[in-house]
PDB file of C-alpha atoms in Angstrom:
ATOM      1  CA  UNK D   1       9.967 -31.630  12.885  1.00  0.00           C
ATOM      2  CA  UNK D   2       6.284 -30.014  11.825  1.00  0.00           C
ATOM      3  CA  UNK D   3       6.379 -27.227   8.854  1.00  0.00           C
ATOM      4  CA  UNK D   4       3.687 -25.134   8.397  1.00  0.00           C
ATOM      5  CA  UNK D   5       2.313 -24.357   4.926  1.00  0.00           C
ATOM      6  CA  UNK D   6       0.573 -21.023   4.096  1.00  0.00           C
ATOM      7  CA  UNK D   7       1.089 -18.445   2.153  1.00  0.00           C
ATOM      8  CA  UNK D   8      -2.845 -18.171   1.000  1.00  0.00           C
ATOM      9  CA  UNK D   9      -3.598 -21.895   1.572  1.00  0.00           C
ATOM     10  CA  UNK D  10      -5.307 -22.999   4.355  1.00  0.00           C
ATOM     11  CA  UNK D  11      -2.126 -23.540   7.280  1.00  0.00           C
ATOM     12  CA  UNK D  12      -1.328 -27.453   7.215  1.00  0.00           C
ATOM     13  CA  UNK D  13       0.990 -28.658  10.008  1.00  0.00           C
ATOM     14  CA  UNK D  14       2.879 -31.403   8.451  1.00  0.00           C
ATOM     15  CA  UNK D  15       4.901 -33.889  10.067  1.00  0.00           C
ATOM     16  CA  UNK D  16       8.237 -34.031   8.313  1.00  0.00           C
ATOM     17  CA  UNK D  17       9.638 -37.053   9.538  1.00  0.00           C
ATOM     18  CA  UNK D  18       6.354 -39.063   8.459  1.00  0.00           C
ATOM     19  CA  UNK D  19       6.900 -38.237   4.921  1.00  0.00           C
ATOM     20  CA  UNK D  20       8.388 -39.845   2.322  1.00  0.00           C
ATOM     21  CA  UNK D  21      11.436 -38.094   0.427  1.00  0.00           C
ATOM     22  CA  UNK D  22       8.994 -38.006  -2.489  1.00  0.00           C
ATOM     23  CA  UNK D  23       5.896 -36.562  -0.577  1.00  0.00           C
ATOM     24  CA  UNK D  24       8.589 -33.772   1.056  1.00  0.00           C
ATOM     25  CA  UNK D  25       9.414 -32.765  -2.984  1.00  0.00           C
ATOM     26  CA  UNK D  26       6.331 -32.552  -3.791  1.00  0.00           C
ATOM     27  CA  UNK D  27       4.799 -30.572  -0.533  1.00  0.00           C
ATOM     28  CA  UNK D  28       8.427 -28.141  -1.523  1.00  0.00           C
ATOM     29  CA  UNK D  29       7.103 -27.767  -5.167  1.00  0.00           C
ATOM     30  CA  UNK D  30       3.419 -26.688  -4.568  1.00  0.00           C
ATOM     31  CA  UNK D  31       4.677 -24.402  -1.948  1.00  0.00           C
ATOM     32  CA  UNK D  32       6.726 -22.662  -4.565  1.00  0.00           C
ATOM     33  CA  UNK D  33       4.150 -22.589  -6.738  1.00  0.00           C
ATOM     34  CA  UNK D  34       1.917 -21.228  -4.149  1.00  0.00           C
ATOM     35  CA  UNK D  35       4.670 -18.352  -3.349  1.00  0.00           C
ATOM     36  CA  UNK D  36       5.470 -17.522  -6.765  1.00  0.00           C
ATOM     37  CA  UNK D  37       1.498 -16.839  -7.695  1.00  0.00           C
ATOM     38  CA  UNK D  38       1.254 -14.773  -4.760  1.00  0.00           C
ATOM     39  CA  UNK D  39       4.365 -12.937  -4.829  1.00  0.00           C
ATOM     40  CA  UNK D  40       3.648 -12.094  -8.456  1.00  0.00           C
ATOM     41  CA  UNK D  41      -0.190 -10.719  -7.631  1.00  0.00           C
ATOM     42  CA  UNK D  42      -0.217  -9.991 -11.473  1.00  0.00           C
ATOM     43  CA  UNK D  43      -3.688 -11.000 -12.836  1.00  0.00           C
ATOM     44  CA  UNK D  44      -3.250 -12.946 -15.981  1.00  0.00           C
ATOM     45  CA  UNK D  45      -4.740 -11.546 -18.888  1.00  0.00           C
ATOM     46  CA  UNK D  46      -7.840 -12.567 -20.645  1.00  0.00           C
ATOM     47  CA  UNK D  47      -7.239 -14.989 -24.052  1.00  0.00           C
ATOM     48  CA  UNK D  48      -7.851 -13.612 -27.309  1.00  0.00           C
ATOM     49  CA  UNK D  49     -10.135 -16.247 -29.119  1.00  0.00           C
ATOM     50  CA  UNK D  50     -13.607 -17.355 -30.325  1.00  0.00           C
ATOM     51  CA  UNK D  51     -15.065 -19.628 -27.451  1.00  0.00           C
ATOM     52  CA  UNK D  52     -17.456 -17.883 -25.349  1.00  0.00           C
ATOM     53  CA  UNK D  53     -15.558 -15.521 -22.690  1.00  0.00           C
ATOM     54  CA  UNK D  54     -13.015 -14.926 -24.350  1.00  0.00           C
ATOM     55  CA  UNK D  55     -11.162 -11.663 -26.341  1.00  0.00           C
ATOM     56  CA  UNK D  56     -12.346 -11.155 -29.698  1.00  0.00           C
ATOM     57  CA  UNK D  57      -9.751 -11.456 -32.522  1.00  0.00           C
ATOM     58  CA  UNK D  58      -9.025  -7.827 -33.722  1.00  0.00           C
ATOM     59  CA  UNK D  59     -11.233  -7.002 -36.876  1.00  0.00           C
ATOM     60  CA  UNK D  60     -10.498  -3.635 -38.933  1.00  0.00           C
ATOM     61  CA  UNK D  61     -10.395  -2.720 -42.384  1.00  0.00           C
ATOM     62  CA  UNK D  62     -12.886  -0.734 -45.087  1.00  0.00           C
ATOM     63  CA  UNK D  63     -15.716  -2.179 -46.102  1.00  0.00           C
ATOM     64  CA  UNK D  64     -17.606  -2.683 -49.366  1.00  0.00           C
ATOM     65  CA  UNK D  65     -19.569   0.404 -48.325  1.00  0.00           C
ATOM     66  CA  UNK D  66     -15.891   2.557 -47.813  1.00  0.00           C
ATOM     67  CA  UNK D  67     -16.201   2.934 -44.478  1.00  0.00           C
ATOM     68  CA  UNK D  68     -13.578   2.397 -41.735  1.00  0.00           C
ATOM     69  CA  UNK D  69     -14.970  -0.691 -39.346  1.00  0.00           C
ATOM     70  CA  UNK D  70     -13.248  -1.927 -36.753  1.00  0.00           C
ATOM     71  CA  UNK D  71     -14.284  -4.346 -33.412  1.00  0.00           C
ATOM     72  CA  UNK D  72     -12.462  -1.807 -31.408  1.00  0.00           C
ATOM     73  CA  UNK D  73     -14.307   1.306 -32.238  1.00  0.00           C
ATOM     74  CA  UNK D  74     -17.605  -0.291 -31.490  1.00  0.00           C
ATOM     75  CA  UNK D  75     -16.443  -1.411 -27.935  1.00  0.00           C
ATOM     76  CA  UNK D  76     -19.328  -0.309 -25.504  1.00  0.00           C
ATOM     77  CA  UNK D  77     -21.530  -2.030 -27.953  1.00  0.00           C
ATOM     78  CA  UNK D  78     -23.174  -5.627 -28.689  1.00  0.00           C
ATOM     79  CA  UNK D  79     -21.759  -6.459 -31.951  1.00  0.00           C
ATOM     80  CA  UNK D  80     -23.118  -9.140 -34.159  1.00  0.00           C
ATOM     81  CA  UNK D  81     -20.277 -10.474 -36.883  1.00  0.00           C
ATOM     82  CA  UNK D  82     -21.710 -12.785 -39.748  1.00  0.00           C
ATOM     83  CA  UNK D  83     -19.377 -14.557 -41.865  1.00  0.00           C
ATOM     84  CA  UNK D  84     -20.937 -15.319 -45.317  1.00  0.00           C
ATOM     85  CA  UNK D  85     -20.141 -15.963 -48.647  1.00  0.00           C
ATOM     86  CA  UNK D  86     -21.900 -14.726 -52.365  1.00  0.00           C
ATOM     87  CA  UNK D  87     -21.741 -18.754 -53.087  1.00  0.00           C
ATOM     88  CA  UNK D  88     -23.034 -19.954 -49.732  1.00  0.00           C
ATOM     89  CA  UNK D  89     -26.802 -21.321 -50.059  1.00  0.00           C
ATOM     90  CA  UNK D  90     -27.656 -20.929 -46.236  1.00  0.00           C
ATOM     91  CA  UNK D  91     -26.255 -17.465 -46.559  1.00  0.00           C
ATOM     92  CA  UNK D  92     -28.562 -15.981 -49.306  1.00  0.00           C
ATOM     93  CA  UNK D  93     -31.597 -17.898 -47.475  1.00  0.00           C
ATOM     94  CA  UNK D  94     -30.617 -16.358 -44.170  1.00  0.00           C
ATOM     95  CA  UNK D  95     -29.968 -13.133 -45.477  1.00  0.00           C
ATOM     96  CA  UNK D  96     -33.842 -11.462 -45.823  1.00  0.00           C
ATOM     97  CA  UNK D  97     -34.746 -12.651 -41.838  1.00  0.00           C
ATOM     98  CA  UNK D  98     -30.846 -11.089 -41.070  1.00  0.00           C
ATOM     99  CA  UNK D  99     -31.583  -8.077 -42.526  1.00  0.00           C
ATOM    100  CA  UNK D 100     -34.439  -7.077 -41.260  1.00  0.00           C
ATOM    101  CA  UNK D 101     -33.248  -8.407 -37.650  1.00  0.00           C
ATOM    102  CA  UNK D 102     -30.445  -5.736 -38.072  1.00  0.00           C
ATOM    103  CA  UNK D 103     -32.919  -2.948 -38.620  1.00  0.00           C
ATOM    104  CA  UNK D 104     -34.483  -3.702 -35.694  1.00  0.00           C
ATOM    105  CA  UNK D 105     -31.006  -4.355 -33.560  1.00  0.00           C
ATOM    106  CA  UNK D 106     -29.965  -1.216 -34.660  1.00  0.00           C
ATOM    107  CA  UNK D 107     -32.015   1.149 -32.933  1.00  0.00           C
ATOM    108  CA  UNK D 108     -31.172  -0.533 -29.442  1.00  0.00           C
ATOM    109  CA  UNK D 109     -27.471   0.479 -29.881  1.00  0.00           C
ATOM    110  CA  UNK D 110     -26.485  -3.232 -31.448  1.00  0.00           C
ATOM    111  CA  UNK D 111     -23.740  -3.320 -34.463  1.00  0.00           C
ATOM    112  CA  UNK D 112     -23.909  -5.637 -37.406  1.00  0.00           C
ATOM    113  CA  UNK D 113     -20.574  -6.300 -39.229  1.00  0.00           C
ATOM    114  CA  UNK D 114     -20.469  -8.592 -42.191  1.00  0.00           C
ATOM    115  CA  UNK D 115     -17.079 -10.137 -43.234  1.00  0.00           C
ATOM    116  CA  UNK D 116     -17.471 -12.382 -46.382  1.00  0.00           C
ATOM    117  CA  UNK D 117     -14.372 -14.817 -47.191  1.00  0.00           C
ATOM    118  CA  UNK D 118     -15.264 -14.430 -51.203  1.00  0.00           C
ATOM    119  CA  UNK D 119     -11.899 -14.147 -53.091  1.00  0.00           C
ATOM    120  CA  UNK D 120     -13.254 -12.220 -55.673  1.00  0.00           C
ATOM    121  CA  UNK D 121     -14.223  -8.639 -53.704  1.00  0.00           C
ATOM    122  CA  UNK D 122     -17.139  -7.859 -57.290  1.00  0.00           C
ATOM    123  CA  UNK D 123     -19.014 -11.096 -55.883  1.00  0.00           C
ATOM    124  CA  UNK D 124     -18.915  -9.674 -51.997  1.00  0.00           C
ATOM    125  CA  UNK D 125     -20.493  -5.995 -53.337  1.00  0.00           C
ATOM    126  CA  UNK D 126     -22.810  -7.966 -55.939  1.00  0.00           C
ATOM    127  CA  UNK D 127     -24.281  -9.909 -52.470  1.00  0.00           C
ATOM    128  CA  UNK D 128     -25.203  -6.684 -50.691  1.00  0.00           C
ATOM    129  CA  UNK D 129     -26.653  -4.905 -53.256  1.00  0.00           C
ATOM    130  CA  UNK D 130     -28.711  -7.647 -54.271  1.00  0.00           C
ATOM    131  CA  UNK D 131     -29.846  -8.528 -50.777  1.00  0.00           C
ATOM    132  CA  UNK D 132     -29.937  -4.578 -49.394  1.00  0.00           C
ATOM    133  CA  UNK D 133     -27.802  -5.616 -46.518  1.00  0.00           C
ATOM    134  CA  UNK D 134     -28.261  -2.422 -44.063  1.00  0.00           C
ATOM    135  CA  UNK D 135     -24.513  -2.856 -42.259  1.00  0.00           C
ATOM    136  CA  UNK D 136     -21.075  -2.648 -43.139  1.00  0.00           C
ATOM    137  CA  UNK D 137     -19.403  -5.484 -44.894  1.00  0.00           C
ATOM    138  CA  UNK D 138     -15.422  -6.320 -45.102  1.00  0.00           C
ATOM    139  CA  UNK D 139     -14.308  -8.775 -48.198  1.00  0.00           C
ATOM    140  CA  UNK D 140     -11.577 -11.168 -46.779  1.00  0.00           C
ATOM    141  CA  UNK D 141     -10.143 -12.311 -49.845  1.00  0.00           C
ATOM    142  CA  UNK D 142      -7.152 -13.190 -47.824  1.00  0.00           C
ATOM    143  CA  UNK D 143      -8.891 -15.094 -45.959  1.00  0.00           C
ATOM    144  CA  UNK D 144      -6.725 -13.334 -42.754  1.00  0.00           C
ATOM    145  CA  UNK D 145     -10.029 -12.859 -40.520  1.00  0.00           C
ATOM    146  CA  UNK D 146     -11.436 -15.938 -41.224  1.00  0.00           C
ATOM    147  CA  UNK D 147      -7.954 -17.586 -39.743  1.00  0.00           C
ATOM    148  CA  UNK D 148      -8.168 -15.528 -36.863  1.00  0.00           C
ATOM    149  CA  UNK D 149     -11.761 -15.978 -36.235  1.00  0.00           C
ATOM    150  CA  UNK D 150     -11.029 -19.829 -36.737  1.00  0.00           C
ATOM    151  CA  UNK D 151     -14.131 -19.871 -39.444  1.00  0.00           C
ATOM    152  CA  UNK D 152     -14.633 -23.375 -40.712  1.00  0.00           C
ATOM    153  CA  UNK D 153     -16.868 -21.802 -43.357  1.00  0.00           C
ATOM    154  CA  UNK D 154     -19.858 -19.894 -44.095  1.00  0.00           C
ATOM    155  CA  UNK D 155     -21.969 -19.258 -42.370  1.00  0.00           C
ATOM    156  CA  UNK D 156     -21.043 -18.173 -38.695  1.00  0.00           C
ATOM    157  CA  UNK D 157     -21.850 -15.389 -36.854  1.00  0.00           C
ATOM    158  CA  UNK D 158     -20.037 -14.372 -33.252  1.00  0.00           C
ATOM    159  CA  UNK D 159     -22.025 -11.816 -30.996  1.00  0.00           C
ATOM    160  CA  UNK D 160     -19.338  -9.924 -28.899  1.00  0.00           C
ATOM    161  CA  UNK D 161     -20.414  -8.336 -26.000  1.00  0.00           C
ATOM    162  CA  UNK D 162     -19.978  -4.856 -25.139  1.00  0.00           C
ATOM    163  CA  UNK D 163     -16.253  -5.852 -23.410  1.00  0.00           C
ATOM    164  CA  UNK D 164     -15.162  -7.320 -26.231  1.00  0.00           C
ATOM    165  CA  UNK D 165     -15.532 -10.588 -25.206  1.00  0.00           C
ATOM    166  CA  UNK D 166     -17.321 -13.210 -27.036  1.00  0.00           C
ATOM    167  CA  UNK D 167     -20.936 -13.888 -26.023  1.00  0.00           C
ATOM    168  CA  UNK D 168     -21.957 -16.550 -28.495  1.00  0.00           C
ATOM    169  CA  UNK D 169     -20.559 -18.898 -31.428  1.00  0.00           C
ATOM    170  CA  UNK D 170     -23.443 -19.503 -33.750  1.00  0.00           C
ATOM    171  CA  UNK D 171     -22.416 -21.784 -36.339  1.00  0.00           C
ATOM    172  CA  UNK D 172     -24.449 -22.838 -39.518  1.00  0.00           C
ATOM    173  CA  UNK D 173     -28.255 -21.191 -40.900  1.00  0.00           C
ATOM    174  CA  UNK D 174     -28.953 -18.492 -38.436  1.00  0.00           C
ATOM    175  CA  UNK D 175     -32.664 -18.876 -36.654  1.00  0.00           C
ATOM    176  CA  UNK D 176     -33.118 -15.193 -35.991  1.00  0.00           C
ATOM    177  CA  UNK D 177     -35.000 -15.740 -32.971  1.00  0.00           C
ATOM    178  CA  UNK D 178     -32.545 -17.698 -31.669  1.00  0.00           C
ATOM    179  CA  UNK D 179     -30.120 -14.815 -32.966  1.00  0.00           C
ATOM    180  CA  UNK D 180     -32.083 -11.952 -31.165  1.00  0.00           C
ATOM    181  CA  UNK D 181     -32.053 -13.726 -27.548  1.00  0.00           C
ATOM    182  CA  UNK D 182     -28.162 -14.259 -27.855  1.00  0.00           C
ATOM    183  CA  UNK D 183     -28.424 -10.890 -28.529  1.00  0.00           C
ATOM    184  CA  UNK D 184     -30.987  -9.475 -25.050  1.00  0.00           C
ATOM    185  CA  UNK D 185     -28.532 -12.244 -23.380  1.00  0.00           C
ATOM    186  CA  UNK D 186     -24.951 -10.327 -24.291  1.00  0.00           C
ATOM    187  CA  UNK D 187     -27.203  -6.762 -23.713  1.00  0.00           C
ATOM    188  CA  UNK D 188     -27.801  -7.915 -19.883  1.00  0.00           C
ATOM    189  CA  UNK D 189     -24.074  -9.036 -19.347  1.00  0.00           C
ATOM    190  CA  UNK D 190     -21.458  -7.942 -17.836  1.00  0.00           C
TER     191      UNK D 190
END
């Protein structure tokens, strides 16, 4: 007896008889497997995470400033999220070359959004006054984003590409050159 296999795989004329019962259960299974992706025809969808490709993690709240951010709202856009902290050395000497990256960024349509995991929200606003920082900052004293973002610690910056997806996982002292072509890099995709 020959079967012939399909459904989206290349045909394969199989000779029954020849088989072993455990070659015939396995032959039966990836059939069904076959069938059952087909027959569904439902694309999976994308995973929510921080490795490159996929969904960011949602991100909303008010910042320091009092405005209403959120990762949504900016979709359409390269956005560039920095995770810092008031204590964090690499932070505060990152901060000047960041800032006036940003300024630049800005005018070609890409967001900044700062998220700092201080627990005490007077150190987060004491940061961004003393360092001018020209974007939007939300205090995580909860620590809730930095879970979902799977932050190790301070500093690390995502850039999210206009999708939503992730771009880039920069972890550690920015290099803002090295910033600012992940950024013409996410700009050009998709």
């Amino acid at each position: 007896m020959t079967a012939l296999l399909g459904a989206g795989w290349p045909v394969v004329a199989v000779r029954l008889a020849a088989l072993r019962p455990r070659d015939t259960c396995l032959i039966a299974g990836l059939v069904l497997a076959g069938c059952g992706a087909a027959a569904s025809g439902t694309p999976t969808a994308p995973s929510v995470g921080t490795h490159t490709g996929e969904v960011a993690p949602a991100l909303s709240g008010t910042s320091i400033e009092g405005h209403t951010v959120s990762l949504s709202a900016l979709r359409g856009s390269v956005v560039v999220v920095l995770f810092w902290a008031s204590w964090c050395a690499p932070c505060q000497a990152e901060q000047p070359a960041v800032d006036t990256l940003a300024e630049q960024e800005t005018k070609t349509g890409v967001h900044f959004l700062g998220v700092s995991v201080d627990v005490d929200a007077g150190a987060a606003r004491g940061y961004t006054s003393r360092y001018g920082v020209p974007y939007d900052s939300l205090v995580d004293t909860a620590q809730t984003i930095a879970v979902d973002f799977d932050i190790a610690g301070p500093p690390t910056t995502y850039v999210i590409d206009s999708t939503g997806h992730v771009a880039a996982e920069l972890l550690g002292q920015l290099n803002t050159d090295h910033l600012a072509a992940v950024i013409t890099a996410a700009q050009r995709q998709r």
